[in-house]
Coordinates of C-alpha atoms in Angstrom, one line a residue:
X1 CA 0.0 0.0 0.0
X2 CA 1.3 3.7 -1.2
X3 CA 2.3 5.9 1.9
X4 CA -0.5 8.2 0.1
X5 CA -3.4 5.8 0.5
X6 CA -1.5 5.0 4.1
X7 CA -2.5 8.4 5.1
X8 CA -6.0 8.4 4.1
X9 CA -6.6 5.4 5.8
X10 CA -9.2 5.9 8.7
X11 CA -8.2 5.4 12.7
X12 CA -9.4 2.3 14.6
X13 CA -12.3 3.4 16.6
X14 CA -13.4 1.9 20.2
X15 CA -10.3 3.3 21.9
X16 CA -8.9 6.1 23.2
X17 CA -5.8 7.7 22.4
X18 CA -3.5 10.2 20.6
X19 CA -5.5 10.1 17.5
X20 CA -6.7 13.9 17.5
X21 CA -3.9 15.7 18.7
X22 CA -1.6 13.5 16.2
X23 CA 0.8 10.3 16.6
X24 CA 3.4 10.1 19.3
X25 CA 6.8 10.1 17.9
X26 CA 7.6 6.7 17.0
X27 CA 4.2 5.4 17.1
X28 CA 3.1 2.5 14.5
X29 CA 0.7 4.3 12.7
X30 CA -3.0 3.3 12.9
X31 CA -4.7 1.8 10.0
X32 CA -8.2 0.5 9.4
X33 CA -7.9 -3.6 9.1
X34 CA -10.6 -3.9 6.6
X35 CA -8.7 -1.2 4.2
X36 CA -5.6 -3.5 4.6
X37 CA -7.2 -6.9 3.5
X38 CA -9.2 -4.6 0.6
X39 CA -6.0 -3.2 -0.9
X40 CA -3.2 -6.4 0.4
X41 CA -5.7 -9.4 0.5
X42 CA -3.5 -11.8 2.7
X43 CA -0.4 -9.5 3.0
X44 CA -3.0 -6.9 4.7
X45 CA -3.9 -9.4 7.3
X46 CA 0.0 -10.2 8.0
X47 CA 0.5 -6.5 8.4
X48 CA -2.4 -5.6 10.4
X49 CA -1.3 -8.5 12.7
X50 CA 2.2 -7.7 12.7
X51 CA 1.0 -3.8 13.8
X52 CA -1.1 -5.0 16.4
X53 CA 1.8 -7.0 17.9
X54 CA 3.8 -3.8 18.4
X55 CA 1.2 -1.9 19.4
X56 CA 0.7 -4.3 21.7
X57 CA -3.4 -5.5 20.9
X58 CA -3.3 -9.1 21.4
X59 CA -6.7 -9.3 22.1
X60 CA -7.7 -13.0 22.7
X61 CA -5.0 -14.7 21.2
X62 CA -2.9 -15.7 24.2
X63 CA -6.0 -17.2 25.9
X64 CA -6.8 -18.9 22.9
X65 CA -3.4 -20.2 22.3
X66 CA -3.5 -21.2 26.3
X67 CA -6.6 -22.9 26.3
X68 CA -5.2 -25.2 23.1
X69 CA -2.2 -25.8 24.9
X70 CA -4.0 -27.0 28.1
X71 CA -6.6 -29.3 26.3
X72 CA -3.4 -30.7 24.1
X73 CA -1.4 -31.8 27.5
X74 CA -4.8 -32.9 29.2
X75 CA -5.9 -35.3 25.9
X76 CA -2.5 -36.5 25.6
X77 CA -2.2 -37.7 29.8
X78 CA -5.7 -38.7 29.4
X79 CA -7.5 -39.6 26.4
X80 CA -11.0 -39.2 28.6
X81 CA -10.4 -35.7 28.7
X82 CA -11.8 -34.8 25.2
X83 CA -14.6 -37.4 25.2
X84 CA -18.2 -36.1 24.9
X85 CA -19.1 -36.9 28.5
X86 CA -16.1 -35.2 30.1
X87 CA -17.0 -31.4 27.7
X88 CA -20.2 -32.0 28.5
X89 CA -19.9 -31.8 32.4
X90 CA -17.3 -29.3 31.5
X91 CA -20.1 -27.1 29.3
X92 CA -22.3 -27.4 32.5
X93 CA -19.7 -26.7 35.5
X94 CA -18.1 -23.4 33.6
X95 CA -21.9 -22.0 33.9
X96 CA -23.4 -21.0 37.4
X97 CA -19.4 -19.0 37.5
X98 CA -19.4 -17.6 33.7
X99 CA -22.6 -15.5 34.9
X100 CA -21.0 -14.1 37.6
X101 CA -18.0 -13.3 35.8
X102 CA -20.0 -11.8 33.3
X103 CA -21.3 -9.6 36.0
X104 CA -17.2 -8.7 36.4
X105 CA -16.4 -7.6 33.4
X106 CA -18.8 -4.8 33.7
X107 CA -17.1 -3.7 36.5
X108 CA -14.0 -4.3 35.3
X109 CA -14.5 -2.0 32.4
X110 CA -14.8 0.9 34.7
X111 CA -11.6 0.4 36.3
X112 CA -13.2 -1.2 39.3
X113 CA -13.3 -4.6 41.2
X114 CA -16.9 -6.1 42.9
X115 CA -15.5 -8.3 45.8
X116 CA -19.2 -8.9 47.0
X117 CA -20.6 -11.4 43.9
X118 CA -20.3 -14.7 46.2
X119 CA -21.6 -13.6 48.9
X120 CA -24.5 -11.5 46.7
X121 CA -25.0 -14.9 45.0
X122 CA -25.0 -17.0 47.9
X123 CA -27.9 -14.3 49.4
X124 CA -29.4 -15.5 46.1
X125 CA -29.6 -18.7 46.3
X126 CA -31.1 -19.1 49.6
X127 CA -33.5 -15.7 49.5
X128 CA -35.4 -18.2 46.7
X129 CA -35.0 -21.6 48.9
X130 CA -36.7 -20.1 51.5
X131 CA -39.2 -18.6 49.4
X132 CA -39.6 -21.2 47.0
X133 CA -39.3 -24.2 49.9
X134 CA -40.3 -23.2 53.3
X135 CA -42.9 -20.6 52.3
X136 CA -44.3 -22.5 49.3
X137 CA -43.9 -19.7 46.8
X138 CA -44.3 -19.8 43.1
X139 CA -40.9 -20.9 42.2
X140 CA -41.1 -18.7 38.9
X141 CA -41.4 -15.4 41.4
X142 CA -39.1 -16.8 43.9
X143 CA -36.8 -16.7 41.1
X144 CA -37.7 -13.0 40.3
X145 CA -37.3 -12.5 44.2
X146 CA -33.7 -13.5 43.9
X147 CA -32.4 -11.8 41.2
X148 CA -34.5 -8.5 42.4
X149 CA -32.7 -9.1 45.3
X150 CA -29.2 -9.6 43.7
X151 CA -30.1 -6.4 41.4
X152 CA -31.1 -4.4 44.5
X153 CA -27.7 -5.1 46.2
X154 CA -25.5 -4.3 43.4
X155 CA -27.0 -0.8 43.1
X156 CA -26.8 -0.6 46.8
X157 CA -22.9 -1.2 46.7
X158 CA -22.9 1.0 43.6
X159 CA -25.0 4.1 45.7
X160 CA -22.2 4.1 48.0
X161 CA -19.7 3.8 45.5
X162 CA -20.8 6.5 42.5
X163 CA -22.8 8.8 45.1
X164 CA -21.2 8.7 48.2
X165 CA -17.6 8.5 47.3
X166 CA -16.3 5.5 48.8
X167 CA -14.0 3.2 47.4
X168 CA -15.5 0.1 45.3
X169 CA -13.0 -1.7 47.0
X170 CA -14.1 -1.0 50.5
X171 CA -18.1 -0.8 49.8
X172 CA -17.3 -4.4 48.5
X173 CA -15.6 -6.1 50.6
X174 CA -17.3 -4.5 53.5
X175 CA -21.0 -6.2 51.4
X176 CA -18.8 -9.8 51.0
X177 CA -19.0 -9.8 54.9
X178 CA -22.0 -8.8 55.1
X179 CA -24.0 -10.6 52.8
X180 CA -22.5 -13.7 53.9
X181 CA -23.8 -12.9 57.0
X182 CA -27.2 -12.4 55.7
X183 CA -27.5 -15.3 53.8
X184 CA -26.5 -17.8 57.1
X185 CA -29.1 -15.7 58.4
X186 CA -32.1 -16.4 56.1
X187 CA -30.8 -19.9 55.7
X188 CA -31.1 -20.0 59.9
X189 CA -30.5 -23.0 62.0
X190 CA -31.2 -25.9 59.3
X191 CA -28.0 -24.4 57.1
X192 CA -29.1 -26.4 54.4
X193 CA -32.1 -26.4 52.2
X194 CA -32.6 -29.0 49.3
X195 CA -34.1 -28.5 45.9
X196 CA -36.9 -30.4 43.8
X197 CA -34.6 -31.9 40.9
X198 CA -37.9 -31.7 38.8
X199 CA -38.0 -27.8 39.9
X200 CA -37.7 -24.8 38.3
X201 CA -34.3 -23.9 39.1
X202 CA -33.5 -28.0 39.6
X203 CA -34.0 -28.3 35.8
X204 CA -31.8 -25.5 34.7
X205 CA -28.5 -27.7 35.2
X206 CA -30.3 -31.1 35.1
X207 CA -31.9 -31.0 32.2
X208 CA -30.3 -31.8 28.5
X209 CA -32.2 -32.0 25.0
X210 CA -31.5 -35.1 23.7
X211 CA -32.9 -34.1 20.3
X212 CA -29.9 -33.9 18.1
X213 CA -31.9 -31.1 16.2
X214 CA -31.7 -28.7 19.5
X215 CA -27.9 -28.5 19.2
X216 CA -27.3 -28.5 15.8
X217 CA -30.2 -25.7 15.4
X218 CA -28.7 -24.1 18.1
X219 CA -25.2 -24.2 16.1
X220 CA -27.3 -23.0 12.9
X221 CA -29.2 -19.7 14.3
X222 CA -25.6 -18.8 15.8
X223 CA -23.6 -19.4 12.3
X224 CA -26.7 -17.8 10.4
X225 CA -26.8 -15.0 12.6
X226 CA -23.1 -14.2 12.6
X227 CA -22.9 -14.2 9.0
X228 CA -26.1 -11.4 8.8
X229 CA -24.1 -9.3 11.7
X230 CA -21.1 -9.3 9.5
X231 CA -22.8 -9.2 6.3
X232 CA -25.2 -6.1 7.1
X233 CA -22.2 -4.5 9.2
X234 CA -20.1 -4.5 6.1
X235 CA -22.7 -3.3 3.3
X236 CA -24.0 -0.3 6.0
X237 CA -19.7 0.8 5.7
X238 CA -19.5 0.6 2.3
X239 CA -22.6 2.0 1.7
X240 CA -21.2 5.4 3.7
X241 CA -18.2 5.2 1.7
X242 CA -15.8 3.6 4.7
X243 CA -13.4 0.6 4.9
X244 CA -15.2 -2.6 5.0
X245 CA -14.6 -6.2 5.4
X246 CA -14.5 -8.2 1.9
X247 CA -16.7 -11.2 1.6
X248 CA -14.1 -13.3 1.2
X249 CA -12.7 -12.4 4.9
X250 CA -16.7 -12.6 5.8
X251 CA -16.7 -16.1 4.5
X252 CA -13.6 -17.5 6.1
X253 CA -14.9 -15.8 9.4
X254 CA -18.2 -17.6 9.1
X255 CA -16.6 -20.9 8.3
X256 CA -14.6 -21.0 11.4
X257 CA -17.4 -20.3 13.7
X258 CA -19.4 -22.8 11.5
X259 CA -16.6 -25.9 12.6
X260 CA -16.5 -24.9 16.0
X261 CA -20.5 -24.6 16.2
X262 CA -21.2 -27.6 14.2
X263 CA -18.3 -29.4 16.3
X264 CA -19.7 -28.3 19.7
X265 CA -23.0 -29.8 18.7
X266 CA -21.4 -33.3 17.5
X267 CA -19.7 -33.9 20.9
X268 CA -23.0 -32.7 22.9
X269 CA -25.0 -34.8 20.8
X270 CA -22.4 -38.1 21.7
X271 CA -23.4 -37.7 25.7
X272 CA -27.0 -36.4 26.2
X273 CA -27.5 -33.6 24.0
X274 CA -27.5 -30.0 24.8
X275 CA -27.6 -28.9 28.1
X276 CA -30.0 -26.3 29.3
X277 CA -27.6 -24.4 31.3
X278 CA -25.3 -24.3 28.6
X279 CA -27.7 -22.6 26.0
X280 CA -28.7 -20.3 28.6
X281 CA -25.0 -19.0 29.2
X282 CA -24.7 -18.8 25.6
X283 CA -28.0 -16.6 25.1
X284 CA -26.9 -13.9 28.2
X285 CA -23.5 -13.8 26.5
X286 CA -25.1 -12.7 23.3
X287 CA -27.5 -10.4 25.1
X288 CA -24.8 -8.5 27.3
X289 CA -22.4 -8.6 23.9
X290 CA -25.2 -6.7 21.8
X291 CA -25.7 -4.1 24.7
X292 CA -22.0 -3.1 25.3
X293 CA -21.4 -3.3 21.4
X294 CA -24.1 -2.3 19.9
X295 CA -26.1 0.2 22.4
X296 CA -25.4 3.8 23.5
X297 CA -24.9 2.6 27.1
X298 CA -22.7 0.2 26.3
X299 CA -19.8 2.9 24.6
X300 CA -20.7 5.1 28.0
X301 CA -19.3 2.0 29.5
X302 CA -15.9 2.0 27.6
X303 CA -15.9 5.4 27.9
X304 CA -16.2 5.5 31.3
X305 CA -13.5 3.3 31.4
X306 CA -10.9 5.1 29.4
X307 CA -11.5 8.4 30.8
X308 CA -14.2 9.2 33.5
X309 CA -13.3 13.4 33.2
X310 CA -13.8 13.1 29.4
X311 CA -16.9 11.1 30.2
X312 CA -18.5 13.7 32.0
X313 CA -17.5 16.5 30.1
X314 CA -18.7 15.1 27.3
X315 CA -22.6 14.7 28.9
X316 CA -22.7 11.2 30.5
X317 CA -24.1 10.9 33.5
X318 CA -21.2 9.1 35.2
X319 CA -23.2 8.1 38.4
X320 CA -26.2 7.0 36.8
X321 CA -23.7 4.8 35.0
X322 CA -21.9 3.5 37.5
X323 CA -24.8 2.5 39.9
X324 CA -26.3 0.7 37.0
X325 CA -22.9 -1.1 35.9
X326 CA -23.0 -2.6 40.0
X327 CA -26.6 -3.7 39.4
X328 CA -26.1 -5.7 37.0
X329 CA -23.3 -6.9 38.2
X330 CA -25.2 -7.9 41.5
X331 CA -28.0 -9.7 38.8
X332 CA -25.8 -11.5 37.0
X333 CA -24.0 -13.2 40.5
X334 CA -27.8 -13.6 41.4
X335 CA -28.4 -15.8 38.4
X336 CA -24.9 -17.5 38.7
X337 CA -26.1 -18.2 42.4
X338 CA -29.1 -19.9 41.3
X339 CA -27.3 -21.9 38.4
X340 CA -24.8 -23.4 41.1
X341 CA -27.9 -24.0 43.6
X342 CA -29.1 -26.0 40.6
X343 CA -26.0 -28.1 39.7
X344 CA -25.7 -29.2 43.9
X345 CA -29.4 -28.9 43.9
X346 CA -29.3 -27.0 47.0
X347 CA -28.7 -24.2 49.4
X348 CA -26.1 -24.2 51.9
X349 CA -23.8 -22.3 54.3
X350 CA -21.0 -22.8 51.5
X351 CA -23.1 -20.8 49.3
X352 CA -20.7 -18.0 47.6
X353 CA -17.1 -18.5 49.8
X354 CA -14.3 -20.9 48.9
X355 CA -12.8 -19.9 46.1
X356 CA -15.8 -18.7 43.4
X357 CA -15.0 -14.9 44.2
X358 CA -11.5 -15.8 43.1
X359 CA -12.8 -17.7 39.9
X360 CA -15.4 -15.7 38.8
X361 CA -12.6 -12.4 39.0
X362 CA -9.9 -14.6 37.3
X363 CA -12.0 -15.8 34.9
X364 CA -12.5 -12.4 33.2
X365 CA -8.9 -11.7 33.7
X366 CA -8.3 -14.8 32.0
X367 CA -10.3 -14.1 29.4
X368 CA -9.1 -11.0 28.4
X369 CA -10.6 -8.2 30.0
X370 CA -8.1 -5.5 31.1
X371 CA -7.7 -4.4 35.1
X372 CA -7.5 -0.7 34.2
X373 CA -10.7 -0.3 32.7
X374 CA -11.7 0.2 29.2
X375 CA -11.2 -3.0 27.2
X376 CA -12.5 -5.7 27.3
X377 CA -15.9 -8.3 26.5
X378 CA -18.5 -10.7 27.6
X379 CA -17.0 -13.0 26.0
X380 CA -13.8 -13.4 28.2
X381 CA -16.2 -14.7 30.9
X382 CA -16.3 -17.8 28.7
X383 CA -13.0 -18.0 27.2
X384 CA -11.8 -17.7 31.1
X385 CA -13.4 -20.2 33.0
X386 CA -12.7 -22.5 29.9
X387 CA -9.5 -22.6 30.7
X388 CA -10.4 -22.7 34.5
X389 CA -12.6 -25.2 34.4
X390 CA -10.4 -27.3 32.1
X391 CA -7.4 -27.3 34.3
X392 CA -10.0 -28.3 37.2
X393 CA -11.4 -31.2 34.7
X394 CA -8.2 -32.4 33.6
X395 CA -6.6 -32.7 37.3
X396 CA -9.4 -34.3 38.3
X397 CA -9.2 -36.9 35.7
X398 CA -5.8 -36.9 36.7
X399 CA -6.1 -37.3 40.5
X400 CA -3.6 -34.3 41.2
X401 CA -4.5 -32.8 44.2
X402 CA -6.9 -29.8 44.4
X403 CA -3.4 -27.5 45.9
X404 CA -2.1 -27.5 42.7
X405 CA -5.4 -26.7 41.0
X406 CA -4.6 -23.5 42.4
X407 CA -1.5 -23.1 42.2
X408 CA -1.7 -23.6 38.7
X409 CA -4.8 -21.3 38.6
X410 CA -3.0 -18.5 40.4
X411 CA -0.3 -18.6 38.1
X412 CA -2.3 -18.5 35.0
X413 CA -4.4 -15.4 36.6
X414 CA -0.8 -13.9 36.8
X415 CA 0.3 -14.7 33.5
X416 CA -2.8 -13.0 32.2
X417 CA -2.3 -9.8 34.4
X418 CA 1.5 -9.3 33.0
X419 CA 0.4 -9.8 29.3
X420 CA -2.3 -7.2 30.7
X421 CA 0.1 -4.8 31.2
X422 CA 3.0 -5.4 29.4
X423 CA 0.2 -4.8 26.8
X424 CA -0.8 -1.6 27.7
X425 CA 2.9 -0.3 28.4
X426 CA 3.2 -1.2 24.7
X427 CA 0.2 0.5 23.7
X428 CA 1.1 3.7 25.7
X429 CA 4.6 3.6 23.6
X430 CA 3.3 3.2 20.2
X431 CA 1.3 6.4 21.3
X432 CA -2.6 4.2 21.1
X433 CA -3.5 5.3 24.8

């Protein structure tokens, strides 16, 4: 590409940086991707990944490459670890914790931490027990109770927080001991209240369609729906005259997701079929992705995130924001409460402690979600406690003891915080923050 068409060539957007007041001396210069692969074809790609490599933008690549890595060394110690009854389990564990690390990465993007989400989902958990068991209320708005209850919290903690002043930090871990309180509390003397397996929230980790047309449907809508994202996305660009991905690169996208989809559904399919809890994950990632992505509250999010000053001098209401972001943070640990309740099918005393905080905050971590705010997506709640949950699955298989899980764990968590910010010290170099 000529240096002339080089300087034409439209900034990223999503991020914030020196772009306006010009490039920081040295700085690898900033060009649109889907010019790149338009002018260069596969060369565009190679630069475009060899930019974002000095500029630091891995993205999910490492955790990507990671989680290949760790299922290669599991399947190769034991060939159970791949089998359709071992992903399946796996599919179902990664779920009542992916909620609640969704809940995270909300935070997260503001630059804040939520040290409350086990003990809020704990409350959960029990707050419809009671209601649902010992009072003999509808089960559907005992389940509305709960995550009112978890959604009431969050903003609670986020009052304090956004209004009041005090640190997230402090607000949080003073409602982990709290809450944990509360929920012995309204569990009282018993400590332990079982749930009907043929229930409402029994049936949400219990229950699998063994239709095979479920999960390859599911696979379908997914593939189909990706491909009229892209598709649309790209003819709305070039229809305002701005860089936009080829159909070629739209194709190749949409194959991959198609093997993966289509792959995901054969294993299921080999065990019991799709699990409930699964395809309920998979729905609330897709929900939360379209409303950071695609909604005007989602880029007061990010924007939040990068700069809270320039936020507010720009017109959004940085409180209003903030209380909301805890919220639904305090919903989503709700609903993973009630997921886990479901898988033990019960509520206990051990509701929300051991480690889940540390799981649920690693896992988005993990998955690619940045401690300082600003980047990051729903979708590193997944990619996270894959790789959690598989080093959990495979040393189980194993029989390695549960001390090196976390050990292993911790160092992972670490591993992902230094690419964090070796990431951004590159970024703040090559003059893109």
């Amino acid at each position: 590409m000529s240096e002339t068409n080089l300087s034409k060539a439209p900034a990223e957007t999503g991020r914030t940086g020196a772009a306006d007041g010009g490039a920081a001396k040295g700085a690898t210069p900033a060009v649109d991707p889907r010019l790149l692969v338009r002018e260069e074809g596969l060369a565009g790609y190679l630069s475009d990944f060899g930019r974002k490599l000095r500029s630091g933008e891995l993205g999910s690549v490492p955790v990507v490459v990671g989680l290949i890595v760790i299922w290669a060394i599991f399947q190769l110690m034991d060939p159970a670890f791949l089998s359709a009854e071992n992903l399946s389990n796996l599919s179902i564990y990664i779920v009542g914790t992916g909620l609640i690390s969704v809940g995270i990465v909300f935070v997260l993007l503001l630059g804040e931490i939520d040290l409350s989400v086990g003990s809020v989902s704990g409350v959960a958990s029990a707050v419809f027990a009671v209601a649902a068991v010992n009072n003999g209320v509808n089960e559907w708005l005992a389940v509305a109770l709960a995550l009112v209850t978890g959604a009431l919290i969050g903003a609670l903690h986020g009052f304090f927080f956004a209004k009041i002043g005090v640190p997230a930090f402090v607000v949080t871990l003073a409602g982990l001991l709290f809450w944990n309180g509360f929920m012995l509390r309204v569990l009282g003397t018993t400590g332990t209240i079982n749930l009907d397996s043929d229930g409402v929230v029994g049936t949400l980790s219990n229950h699998y369609f063994t239709d095979v047309a479920v999960a390859y449907g599911t696979a379908t809508v997914a593939v189909g729906a990706f491909f009229a994202a892209q598709f649309i996305g790209a003819r709305r660009r070039a229809a305002a005259g701005i860089p936009s991905r080829p159909m070629g690169e739209i194709a190749v996208r949409t194959g991959l997701l198609a093997i993966l989809a289509f792959g995901a559904a054969f294993m299921l399919n080999q065990y019991k079929g799709m699990p409930l809890a699964l395809l309920i994950f998979l729905i609330v990632l897709v929900a939360m992705d379209f409303l950071l992505r695609r909604t005007s509250y989602g880029r007061k999010v990010f924007a939040l995130g990068g700069n809270t000053e320039a936020a507010r001098r720009a017109g959004i209401n940085v409180t209003a924001i903030r209380i909301s972001v805890f919220s639904i943070a305090g919903t989503m640990a709700a609903f993973g409460g009630l997921m886990i309740a479901s898988r033990i099918l019960a509520a206990n005393q051990g509701a929300g402690t051991g480690n889940l905080l540390m799981e649920a905050i690693a896992a988005a971590v993990i998955g690619g979600t940045s401690l300082f705010g600003g980047r990051g997506s729903v979708w590193s709640a997944l990619l996270g406690m894959l790789v959690i949950g598989s080093i959990a699955s495979g040393m189980a298989l194993l029989g390695i003891a549960a001390a090196i899980q976390y050990m292993i764990t911790g160092a992972v968590l670490l591993a992902a915080a230094v690419v964090d910010s070796v990431s951004r010290r590159t970024q703040r170099s090559a003059g893109r923050t």
